[in-house]
PDB file of C-alpha atoms in Angstrom:
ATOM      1  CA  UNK V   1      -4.323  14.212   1.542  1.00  0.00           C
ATOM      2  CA  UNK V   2      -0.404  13.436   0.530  1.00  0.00           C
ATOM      3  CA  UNK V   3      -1.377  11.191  -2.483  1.00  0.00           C
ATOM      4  CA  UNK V   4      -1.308  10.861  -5.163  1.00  0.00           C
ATOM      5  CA  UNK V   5      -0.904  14.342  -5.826  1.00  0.00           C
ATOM      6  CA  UNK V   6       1.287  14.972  -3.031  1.00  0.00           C
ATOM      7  CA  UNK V   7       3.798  12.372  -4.824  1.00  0.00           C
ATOM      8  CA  UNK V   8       3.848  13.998  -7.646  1.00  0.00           C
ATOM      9  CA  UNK V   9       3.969  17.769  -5.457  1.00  0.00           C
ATOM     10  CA  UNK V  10       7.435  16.254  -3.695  1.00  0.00           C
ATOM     11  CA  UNK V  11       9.059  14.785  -6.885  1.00  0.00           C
ATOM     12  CA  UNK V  12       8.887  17.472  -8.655  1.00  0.00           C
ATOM     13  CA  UNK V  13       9.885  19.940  -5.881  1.00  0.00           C
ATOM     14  CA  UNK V  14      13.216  17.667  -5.917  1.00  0.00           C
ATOM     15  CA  UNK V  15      13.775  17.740  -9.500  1.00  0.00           C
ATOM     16  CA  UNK V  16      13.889  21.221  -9.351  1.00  0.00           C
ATOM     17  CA  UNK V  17      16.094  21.400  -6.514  1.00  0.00           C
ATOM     18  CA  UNK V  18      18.691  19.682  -8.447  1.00  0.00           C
ATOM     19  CA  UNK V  19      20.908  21.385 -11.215  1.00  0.00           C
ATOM     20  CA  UNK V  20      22.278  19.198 -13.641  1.00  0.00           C
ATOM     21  CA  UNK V  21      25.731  20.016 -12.896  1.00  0.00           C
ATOM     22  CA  UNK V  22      25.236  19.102  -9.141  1.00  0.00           C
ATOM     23  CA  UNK V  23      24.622  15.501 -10.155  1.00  0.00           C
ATOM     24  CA  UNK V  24      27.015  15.383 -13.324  1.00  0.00           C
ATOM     25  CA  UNK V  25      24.549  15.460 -15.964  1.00  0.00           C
ATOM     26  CA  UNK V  26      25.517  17.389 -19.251  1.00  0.00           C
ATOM     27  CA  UNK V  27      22.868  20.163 -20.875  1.00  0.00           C
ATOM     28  CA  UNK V  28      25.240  20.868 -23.902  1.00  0.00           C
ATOM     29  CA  UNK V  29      24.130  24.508 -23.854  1.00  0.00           C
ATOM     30  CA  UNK V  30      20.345  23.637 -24.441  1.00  0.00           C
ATOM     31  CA  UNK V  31      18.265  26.162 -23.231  1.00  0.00           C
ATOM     32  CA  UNK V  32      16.240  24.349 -20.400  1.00  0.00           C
ATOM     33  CA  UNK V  33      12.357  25.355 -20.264  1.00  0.00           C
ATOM     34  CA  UNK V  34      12.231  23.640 -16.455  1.00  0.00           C
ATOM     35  CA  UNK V  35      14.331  24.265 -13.238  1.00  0.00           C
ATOM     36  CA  UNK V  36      15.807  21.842 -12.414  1.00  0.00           C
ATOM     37  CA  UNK V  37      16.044  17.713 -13.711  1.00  0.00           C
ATOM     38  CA  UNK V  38      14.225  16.834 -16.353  1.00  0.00           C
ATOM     39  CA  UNK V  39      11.917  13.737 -15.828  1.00  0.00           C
ATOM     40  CA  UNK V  40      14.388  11.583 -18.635  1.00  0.00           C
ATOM     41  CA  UNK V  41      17.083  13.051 -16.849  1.00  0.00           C
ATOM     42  CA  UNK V  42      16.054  11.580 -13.532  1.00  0.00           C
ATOM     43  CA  UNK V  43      15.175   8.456 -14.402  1.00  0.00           C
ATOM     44  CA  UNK V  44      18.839   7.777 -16.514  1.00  0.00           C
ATOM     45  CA  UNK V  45      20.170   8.724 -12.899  1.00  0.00           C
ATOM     46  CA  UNK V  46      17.666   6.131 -11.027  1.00  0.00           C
ATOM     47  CA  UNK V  47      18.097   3.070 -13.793  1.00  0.00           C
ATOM     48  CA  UNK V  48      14.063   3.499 -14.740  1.00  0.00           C
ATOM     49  CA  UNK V  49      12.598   4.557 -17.950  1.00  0.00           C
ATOM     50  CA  UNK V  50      11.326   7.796 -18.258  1.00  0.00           C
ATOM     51  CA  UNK V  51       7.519   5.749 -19.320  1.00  0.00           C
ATOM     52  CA  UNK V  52       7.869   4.315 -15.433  1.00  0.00           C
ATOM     53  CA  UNK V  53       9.101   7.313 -13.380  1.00  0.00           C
ATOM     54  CA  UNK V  54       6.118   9.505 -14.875  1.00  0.00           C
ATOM     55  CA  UNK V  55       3.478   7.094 -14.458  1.00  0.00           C
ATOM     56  CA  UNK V  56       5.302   7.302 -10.382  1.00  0.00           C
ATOM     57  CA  UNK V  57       5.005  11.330 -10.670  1.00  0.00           C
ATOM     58  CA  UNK V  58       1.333  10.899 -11.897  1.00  0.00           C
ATOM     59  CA  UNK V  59       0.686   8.898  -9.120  1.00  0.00           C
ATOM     60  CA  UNK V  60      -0.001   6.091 -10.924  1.00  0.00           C
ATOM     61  CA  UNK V  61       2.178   3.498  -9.933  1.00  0.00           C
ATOM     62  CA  UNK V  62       1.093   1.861  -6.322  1.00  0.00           C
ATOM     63  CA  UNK V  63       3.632  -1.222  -6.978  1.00  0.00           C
ATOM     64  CA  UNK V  64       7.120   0.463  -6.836  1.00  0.00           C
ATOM     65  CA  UNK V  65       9.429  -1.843  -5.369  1.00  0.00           C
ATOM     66  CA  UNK V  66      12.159  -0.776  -2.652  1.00  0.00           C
ATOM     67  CA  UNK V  67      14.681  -0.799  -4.915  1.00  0.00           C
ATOM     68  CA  UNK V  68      12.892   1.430  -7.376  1.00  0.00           C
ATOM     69  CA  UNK V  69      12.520   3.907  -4.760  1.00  0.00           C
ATOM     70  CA  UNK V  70      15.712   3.666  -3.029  1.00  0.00           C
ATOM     71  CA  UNK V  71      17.595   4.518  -6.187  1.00  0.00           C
ATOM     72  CA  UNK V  72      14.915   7.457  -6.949  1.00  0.00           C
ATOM     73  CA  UNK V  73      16.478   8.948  -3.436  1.00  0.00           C
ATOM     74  CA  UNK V  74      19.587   8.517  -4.310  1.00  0.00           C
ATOM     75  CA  UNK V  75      19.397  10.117  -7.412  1.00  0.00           C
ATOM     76  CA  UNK V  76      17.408  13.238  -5.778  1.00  0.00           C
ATOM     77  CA  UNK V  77      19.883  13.445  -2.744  1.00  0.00           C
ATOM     78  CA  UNK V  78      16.820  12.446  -0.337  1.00  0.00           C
ATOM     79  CA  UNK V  79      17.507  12.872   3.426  1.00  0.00           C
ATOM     80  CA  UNK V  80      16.793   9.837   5.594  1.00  0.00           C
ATOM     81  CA  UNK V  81      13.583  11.791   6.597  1.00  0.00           C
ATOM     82  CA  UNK V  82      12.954  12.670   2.799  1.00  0.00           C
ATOM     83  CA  UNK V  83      13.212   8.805   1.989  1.00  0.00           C
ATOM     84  CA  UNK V  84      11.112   7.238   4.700  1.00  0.00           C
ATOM     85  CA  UNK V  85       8.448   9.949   3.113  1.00  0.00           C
ATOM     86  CA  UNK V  86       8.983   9.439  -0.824  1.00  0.00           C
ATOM     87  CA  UNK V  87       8.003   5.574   0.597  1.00  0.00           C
ATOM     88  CA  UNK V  88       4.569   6.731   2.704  1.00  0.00           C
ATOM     89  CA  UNK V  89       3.904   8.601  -0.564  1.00  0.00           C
ATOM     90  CA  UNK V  90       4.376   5.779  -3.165  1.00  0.00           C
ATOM     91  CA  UNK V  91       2.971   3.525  -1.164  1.00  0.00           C
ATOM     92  CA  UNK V  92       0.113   4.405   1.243  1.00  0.00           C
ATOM     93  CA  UNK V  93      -1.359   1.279   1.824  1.00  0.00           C
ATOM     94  CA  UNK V  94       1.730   0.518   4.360  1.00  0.00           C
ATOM     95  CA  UNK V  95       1.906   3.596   5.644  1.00  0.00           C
ATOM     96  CA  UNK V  96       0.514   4.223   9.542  1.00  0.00           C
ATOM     97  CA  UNK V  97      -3.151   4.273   8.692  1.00  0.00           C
ATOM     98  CA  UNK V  98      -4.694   3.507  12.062  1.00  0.00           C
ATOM     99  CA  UNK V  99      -5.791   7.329  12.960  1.00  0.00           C
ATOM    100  CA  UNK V 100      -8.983   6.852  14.686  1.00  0.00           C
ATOM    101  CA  UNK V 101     -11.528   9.368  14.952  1.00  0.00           C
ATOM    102  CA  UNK V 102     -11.797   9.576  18.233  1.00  0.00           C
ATOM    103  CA  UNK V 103      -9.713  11.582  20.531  1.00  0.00           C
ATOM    104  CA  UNK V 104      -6.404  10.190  21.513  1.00  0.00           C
ATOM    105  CA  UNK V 105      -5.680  10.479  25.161  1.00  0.00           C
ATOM    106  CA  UNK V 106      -2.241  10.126  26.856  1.00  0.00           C
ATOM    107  CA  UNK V 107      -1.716   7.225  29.331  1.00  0.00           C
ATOM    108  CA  UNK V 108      -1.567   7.945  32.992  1.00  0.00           C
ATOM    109  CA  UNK V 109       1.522   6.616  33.392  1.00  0.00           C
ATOM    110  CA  UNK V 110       3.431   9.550  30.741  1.00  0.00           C
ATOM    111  CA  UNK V 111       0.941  11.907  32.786  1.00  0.00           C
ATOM    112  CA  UNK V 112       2.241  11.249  35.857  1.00  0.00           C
ATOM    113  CA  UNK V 113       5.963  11.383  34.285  1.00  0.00           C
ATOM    114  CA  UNK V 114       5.459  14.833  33.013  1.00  0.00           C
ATOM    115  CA  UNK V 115       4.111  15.896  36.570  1.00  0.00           C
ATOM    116  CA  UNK V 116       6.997  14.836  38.215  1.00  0.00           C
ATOM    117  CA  UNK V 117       9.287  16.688  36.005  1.00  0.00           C
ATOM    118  CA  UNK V 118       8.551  20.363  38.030  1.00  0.00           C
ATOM    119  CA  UNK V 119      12.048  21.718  36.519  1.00  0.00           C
ATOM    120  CA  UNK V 120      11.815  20.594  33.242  1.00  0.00           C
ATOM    121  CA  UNK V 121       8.388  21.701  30.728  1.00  0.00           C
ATOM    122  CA  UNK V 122       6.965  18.705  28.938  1.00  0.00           C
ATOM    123  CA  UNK V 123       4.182  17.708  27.176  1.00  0.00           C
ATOM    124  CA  UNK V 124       2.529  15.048  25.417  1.00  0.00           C
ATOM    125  CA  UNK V 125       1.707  15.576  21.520  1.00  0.00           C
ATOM    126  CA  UNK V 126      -0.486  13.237  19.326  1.00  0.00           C
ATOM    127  CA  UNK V 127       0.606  13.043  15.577  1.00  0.00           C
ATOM    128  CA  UNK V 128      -1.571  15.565  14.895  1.00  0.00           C
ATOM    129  CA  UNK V 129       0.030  17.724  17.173  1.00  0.00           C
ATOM    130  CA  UNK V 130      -2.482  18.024  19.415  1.00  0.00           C
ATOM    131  CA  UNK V 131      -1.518  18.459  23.097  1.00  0.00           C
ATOM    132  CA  UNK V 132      -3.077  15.819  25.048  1.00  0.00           C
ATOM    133  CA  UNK V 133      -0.992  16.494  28.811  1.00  0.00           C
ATOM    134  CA  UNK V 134       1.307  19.489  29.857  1.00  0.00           C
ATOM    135  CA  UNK V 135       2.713  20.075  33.084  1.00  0.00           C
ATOM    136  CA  UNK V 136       2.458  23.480  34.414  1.00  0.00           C
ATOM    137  CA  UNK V 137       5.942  24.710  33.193  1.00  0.00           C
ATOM    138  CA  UNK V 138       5.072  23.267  29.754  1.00  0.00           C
ATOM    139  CA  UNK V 139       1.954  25.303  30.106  1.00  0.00           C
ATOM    140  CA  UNK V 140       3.074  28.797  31.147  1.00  0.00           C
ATOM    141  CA  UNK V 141       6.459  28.325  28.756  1.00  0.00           C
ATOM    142  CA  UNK V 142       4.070  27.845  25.810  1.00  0.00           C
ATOM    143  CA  UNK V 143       0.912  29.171  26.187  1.00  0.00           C
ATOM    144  CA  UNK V 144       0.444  30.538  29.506  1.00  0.00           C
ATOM    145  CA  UNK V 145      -2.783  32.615  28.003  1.00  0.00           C
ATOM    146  CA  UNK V 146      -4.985  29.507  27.760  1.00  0.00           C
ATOM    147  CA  UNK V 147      -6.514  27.616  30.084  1.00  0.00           C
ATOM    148  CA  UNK V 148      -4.237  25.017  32.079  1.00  0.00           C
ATOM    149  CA  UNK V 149      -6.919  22.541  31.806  1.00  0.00           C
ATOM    150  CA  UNK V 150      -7.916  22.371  28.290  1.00  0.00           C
ATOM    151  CA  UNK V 151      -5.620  19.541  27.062  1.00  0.00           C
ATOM    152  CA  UNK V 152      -8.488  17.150  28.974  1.00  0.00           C
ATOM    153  CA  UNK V 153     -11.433  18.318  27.008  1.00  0.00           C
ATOM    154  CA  UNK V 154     -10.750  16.825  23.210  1.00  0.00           C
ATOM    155  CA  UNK V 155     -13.348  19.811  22.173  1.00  0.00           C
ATOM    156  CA  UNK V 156     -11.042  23.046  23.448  1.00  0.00           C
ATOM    157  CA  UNK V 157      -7.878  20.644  23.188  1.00  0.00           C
ATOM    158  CA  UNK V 158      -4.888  23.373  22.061  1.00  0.00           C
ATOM    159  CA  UNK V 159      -2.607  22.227  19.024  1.00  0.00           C
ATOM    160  CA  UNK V 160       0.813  23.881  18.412  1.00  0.00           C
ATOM    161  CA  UNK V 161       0.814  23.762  15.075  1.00  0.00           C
ATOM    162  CA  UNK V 162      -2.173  25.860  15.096  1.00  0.00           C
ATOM    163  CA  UNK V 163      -1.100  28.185  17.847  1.00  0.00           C
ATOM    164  CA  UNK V 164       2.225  28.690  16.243  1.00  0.00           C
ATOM    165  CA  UNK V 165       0.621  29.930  12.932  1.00  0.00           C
ATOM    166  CA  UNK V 166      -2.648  31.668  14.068  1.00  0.00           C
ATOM    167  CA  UNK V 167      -2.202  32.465  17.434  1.00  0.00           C
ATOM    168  CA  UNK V 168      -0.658  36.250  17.673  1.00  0.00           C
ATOM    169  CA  UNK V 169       1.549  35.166  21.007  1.00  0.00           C
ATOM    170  CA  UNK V 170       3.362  32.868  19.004  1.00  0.00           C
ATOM    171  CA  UNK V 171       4.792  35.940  16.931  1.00  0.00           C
ATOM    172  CA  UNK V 172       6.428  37.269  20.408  1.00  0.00           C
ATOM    173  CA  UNK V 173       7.216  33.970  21.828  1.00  0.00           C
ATOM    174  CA  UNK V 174       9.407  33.073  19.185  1.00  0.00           C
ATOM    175  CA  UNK V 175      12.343  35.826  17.665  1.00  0.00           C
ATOM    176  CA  UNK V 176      13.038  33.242  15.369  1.00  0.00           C
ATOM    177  CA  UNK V 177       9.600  32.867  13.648  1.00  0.00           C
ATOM    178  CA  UNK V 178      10.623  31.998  10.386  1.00  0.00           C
ATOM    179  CA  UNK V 179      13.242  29.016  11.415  1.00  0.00           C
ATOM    180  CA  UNK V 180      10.254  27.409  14.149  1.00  0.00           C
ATOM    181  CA  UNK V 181       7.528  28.021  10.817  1.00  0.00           C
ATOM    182  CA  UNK V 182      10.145  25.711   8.232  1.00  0.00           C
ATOM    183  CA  UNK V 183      10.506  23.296  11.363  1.00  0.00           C
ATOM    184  CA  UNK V 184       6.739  22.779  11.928  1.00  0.00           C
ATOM    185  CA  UNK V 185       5.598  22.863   8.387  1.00  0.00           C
ATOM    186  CA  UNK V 186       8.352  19.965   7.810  1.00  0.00           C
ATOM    187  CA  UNK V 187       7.738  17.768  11.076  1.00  0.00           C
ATOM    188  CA  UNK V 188       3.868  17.976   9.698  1.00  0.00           C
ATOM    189  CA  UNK V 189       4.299  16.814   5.802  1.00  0.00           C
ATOM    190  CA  UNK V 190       6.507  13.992   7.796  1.00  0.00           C
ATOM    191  CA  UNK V 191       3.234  13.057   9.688  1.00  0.00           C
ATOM    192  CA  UNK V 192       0.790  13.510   7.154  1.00  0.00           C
ATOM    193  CA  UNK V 193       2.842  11.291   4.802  1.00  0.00           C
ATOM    194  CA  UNK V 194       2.575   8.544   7.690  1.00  0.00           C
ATOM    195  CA  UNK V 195      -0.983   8.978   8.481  1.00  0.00           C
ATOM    196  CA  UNK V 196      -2.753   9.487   4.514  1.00  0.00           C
ATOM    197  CA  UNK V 197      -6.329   8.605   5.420  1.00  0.00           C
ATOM    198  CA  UNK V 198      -6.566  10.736   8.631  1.00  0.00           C
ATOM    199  CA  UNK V 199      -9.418  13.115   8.558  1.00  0.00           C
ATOM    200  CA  UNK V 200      -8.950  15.044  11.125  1.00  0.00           C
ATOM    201  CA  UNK V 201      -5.206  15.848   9.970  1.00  0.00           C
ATOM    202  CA  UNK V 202      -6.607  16.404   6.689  1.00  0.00           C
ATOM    203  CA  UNK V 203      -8.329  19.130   7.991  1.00  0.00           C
ATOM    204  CA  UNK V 204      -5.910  20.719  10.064  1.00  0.00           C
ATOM    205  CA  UNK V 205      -3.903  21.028   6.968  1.00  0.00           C
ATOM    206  CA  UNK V 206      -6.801  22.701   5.250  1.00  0.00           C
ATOM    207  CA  UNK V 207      -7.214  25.449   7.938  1.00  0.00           C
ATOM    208  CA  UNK V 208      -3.911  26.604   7.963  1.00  0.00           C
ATOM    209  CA  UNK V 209      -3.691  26.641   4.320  1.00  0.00           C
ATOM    210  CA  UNK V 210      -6.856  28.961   4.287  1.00  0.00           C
ATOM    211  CA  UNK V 211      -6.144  31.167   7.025  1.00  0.00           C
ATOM    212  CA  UNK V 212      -2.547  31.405   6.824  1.00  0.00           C
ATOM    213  CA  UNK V 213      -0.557  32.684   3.839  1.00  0.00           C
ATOM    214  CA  UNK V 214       2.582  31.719   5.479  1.00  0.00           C
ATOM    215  CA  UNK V 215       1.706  28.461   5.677  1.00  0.00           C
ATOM    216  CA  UNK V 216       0.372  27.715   2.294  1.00  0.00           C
ATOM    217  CA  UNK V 217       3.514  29.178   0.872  1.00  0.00           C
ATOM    218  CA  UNK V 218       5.813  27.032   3.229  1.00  0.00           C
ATOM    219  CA  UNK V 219       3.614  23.851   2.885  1.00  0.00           C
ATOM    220  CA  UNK V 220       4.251  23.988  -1.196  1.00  0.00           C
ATOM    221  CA  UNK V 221       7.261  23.577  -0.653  1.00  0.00           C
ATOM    222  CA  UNK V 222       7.114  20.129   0.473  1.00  0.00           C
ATOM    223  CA  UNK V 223      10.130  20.365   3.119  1.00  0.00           C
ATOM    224  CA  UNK V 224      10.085  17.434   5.193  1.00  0.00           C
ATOM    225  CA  UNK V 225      12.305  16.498   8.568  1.00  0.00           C
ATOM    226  CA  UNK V 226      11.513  14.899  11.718  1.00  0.00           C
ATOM    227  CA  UNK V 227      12.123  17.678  14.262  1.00  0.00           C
ATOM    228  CA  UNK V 228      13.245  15.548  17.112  1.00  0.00           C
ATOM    229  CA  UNK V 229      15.452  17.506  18.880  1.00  0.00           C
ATOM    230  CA  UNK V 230      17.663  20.506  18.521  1.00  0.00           C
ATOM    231  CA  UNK V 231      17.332  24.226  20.285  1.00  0.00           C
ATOM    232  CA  UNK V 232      14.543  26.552  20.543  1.00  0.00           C
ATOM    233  CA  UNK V 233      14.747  30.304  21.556  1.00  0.00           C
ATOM    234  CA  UNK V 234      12.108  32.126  22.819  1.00  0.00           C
ATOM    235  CA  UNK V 235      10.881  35.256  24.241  1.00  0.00           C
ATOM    236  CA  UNK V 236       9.081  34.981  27.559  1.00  0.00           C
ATOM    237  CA  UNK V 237       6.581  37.634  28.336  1.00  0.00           C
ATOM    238  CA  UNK V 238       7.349  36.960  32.004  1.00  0.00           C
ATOM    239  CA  UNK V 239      10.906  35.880  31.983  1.00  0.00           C
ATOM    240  CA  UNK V 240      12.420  37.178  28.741  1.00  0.00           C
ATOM    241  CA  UNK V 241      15.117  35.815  26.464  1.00  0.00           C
ATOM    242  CA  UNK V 242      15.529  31.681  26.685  1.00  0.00           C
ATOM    243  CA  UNK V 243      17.746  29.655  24.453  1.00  0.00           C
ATOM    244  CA  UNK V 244      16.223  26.129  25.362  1.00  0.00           C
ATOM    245  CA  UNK V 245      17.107  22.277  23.590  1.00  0.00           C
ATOM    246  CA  UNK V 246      14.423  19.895  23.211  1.00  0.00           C
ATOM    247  CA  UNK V 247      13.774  16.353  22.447  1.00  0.00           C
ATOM    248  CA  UNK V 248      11.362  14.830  21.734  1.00  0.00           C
ATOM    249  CA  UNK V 249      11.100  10.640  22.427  1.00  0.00           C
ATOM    250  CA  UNK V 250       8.060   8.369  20.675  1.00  0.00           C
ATOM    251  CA  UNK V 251       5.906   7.020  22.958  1.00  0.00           C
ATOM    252  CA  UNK V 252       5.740   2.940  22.146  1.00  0.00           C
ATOM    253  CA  UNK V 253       2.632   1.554  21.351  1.00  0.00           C
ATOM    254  CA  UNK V 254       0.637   4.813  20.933  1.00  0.00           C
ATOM    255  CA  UNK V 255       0.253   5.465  17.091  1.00  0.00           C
ATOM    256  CA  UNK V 256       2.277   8.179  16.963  1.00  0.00           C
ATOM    257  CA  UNK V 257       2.330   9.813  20.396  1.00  0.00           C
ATOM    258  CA  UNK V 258       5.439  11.891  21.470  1.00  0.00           C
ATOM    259  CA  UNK V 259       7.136  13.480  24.548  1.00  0.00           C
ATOM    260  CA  UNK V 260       8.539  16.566  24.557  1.00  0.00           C
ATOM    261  CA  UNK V 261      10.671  17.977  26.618  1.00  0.00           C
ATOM    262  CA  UNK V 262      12.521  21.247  27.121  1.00  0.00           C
ATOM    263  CA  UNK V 263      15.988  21.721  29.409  1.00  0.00           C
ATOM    264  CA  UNK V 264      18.523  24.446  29.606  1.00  0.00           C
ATOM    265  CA  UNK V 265      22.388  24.393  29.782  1.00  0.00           C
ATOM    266  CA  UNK V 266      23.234  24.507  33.562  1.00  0.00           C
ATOM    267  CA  UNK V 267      24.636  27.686  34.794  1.00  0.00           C
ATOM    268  CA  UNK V 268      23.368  29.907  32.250  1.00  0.00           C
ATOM    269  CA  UNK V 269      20.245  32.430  31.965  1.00  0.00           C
ATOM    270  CA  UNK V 270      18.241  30.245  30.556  1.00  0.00           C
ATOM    271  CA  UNK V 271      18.455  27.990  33.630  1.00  0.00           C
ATOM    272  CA  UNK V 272      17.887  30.831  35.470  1.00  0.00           C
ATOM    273  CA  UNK V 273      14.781  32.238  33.427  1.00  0.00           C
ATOM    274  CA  UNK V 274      13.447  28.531  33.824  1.00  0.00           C
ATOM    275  CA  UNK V 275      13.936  28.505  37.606  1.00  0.00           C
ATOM    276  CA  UNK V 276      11.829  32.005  37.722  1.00  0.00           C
ATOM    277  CA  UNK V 277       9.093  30.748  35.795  1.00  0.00           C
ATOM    278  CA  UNK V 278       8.454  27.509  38.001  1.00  0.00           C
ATOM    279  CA  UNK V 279       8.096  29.999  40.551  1.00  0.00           C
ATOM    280  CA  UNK V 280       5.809  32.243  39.181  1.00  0.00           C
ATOM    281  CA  UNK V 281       3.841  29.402  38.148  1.00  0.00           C
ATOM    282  CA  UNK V 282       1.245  28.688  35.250  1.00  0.00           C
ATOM    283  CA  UNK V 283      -0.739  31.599  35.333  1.00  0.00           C
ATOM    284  CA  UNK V 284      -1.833  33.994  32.456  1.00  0.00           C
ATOM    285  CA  UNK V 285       0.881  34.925  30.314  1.00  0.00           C
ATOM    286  CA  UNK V 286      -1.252  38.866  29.983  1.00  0.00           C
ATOM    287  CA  UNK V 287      -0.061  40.853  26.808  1.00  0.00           C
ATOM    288  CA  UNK V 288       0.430  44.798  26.763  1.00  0.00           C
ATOM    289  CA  UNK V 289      -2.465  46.516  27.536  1.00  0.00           C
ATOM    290  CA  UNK V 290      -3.929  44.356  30.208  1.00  0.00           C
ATOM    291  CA  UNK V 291      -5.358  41.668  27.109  1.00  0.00           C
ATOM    292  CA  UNK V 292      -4.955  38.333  27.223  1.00  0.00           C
ATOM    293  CA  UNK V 293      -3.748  36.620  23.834  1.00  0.00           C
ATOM    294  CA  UNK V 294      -6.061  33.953  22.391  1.00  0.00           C
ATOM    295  CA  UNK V 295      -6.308  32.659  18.778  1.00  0.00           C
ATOM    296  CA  UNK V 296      -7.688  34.831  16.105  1.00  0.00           C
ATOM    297  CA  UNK V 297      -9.809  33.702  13.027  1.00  0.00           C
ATOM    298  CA  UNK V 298      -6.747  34.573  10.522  1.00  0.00           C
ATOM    299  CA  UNK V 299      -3.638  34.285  10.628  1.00  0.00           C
ATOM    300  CA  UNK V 300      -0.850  36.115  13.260  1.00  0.00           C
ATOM    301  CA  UNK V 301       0.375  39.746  12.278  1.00  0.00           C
TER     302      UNK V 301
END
């Protein structure tokens, strides 16, 4: 899925992010025929011969040692996210490969957290993103047009990344579209770099590169972060404009499970748009016209 090509995808992506006068290399006036580092280039800045780093790009090189690696990122500029993934890449066999078929469910003990927490939406994601418990808050913030039951049956199980991308309410939940797309594309290379032999993720990644051009463009790209917390804003077709932070916490012992959670800053509207929608409850968030949203077969307008 991520490798080997996907090594060689993210590499190169880097190289070309990099001028040479950002990391004091000297072109002499040579006209350059690539953006970017060149591959000798690189590897003079990592201590490797150019021979080694191109047999890495190729994919051809399962054996790179930390320190190899670590002064690779350091020569590309690599975020701490960025790094942890050059390492899945380069070396999948210790990457997170435990990604069972079967569908994951969420403990009873998170499940009876999230119900407790009537102020605050949260839900519980897989590493696929797959939504395996919301509470009712979670549910009408998010998708309020689907049925409050479906995380339960594996079969009809919703999965944000594949709302947010094919599902037309996403487009009017979110003002900020194009920020939330670079944040999900980038949490999901993170994932599929820890999970390489996972089927099912495989072919998540596949649909939205069919059926959504913003995707494929996005996911060439390569960006990777860990999207653990930060602020979301959002627009409510029941309770308008919110400006909401989220974390979200890894759930030990649950190969990749997370919690996430939504609050807003006391005293403001967004506490107070919160407050409305516990009261109006989980139902059907209905569009104009009387319709209620569901996900199309390509991808949101």
């Amino acid at each position: 899925m991520d490798t080997p090509a996907g090594l060689g995808d993210f590499l190169r992506t880097r190289r070309a992010a990099l001028r040479p006068e950002d990391v004091g290399v000297v072109s002499y006036g040579r006209t350059r025929r690539v953006p970017g580092l060149r591959r000798e280039e690189l590897a003079m800045l990592a201590g490797v011969s150019v021979a080694y780093y191109t047999r890495l790009e190729q994919g051809q090189s399962a054996n790179a040692s930390d320190e190899v690696l670590d002064a690779i990122a350091r020569a590309l500029r690599l975020s701490p996210d960025e790094h942890t993934h050059l390492r899945n890449l380069a070396r999948p066999g210790r990457a997170a490969r435990r990604a069972a078929d079967r569908p994951a469910t969420a403990g009873p003990g998170v499940r009876q957290l999230i119900a407790a927490m009537d102020a605050v939406p949260a839900l519980v994601l897989d590493h696929r993103f797959d939504v395996l418990a919301w509470n009712p808050l979670a549910h009408a913030l998010l998708a309020g047009h689907l049925d409050f039951g479906a995380p339960g049956r594996p079969e009809e199980r919703p999965n944000t990344q594949r709302l947010f991308f094919l599902d037309p309410h996403a487009h009017e939940l979110y003002p900020e579209w194009e920020k939330e797309a670079r944040r999900a594309v980038s949490a999901l290379r993170l994932a599929a770099g820890e999970h390489p032999e996972d089927r099912r993720l495989a072919e998540l990644i596949g649909e939205l590169t069919m059926r959504s051009p913003r995707f494929a463009a996005l996911w060439a790209r390569h960006p990777v972060r860990a999207c653990t917390s930060g602020v979301k804003s959002f627009q409510h077709p029941v309770v308008g404009s919110l400006d909401l932070s989220f974390e979200m916490l890894r759930l030990p012992g649950t190969d990749g499970q997370g919690l996430l959670a939504f609050s807003a800053e006391p005293g403001s509207g967004s506490e107070a748009a919160l407050r409305l929608l516990t009261a109006a409850g989980a139902r059907p968030a209905v569009r104009a016209g009387g319709a209620t949203a569901a996900i199309g077969t390509t991808e949101a307008p």
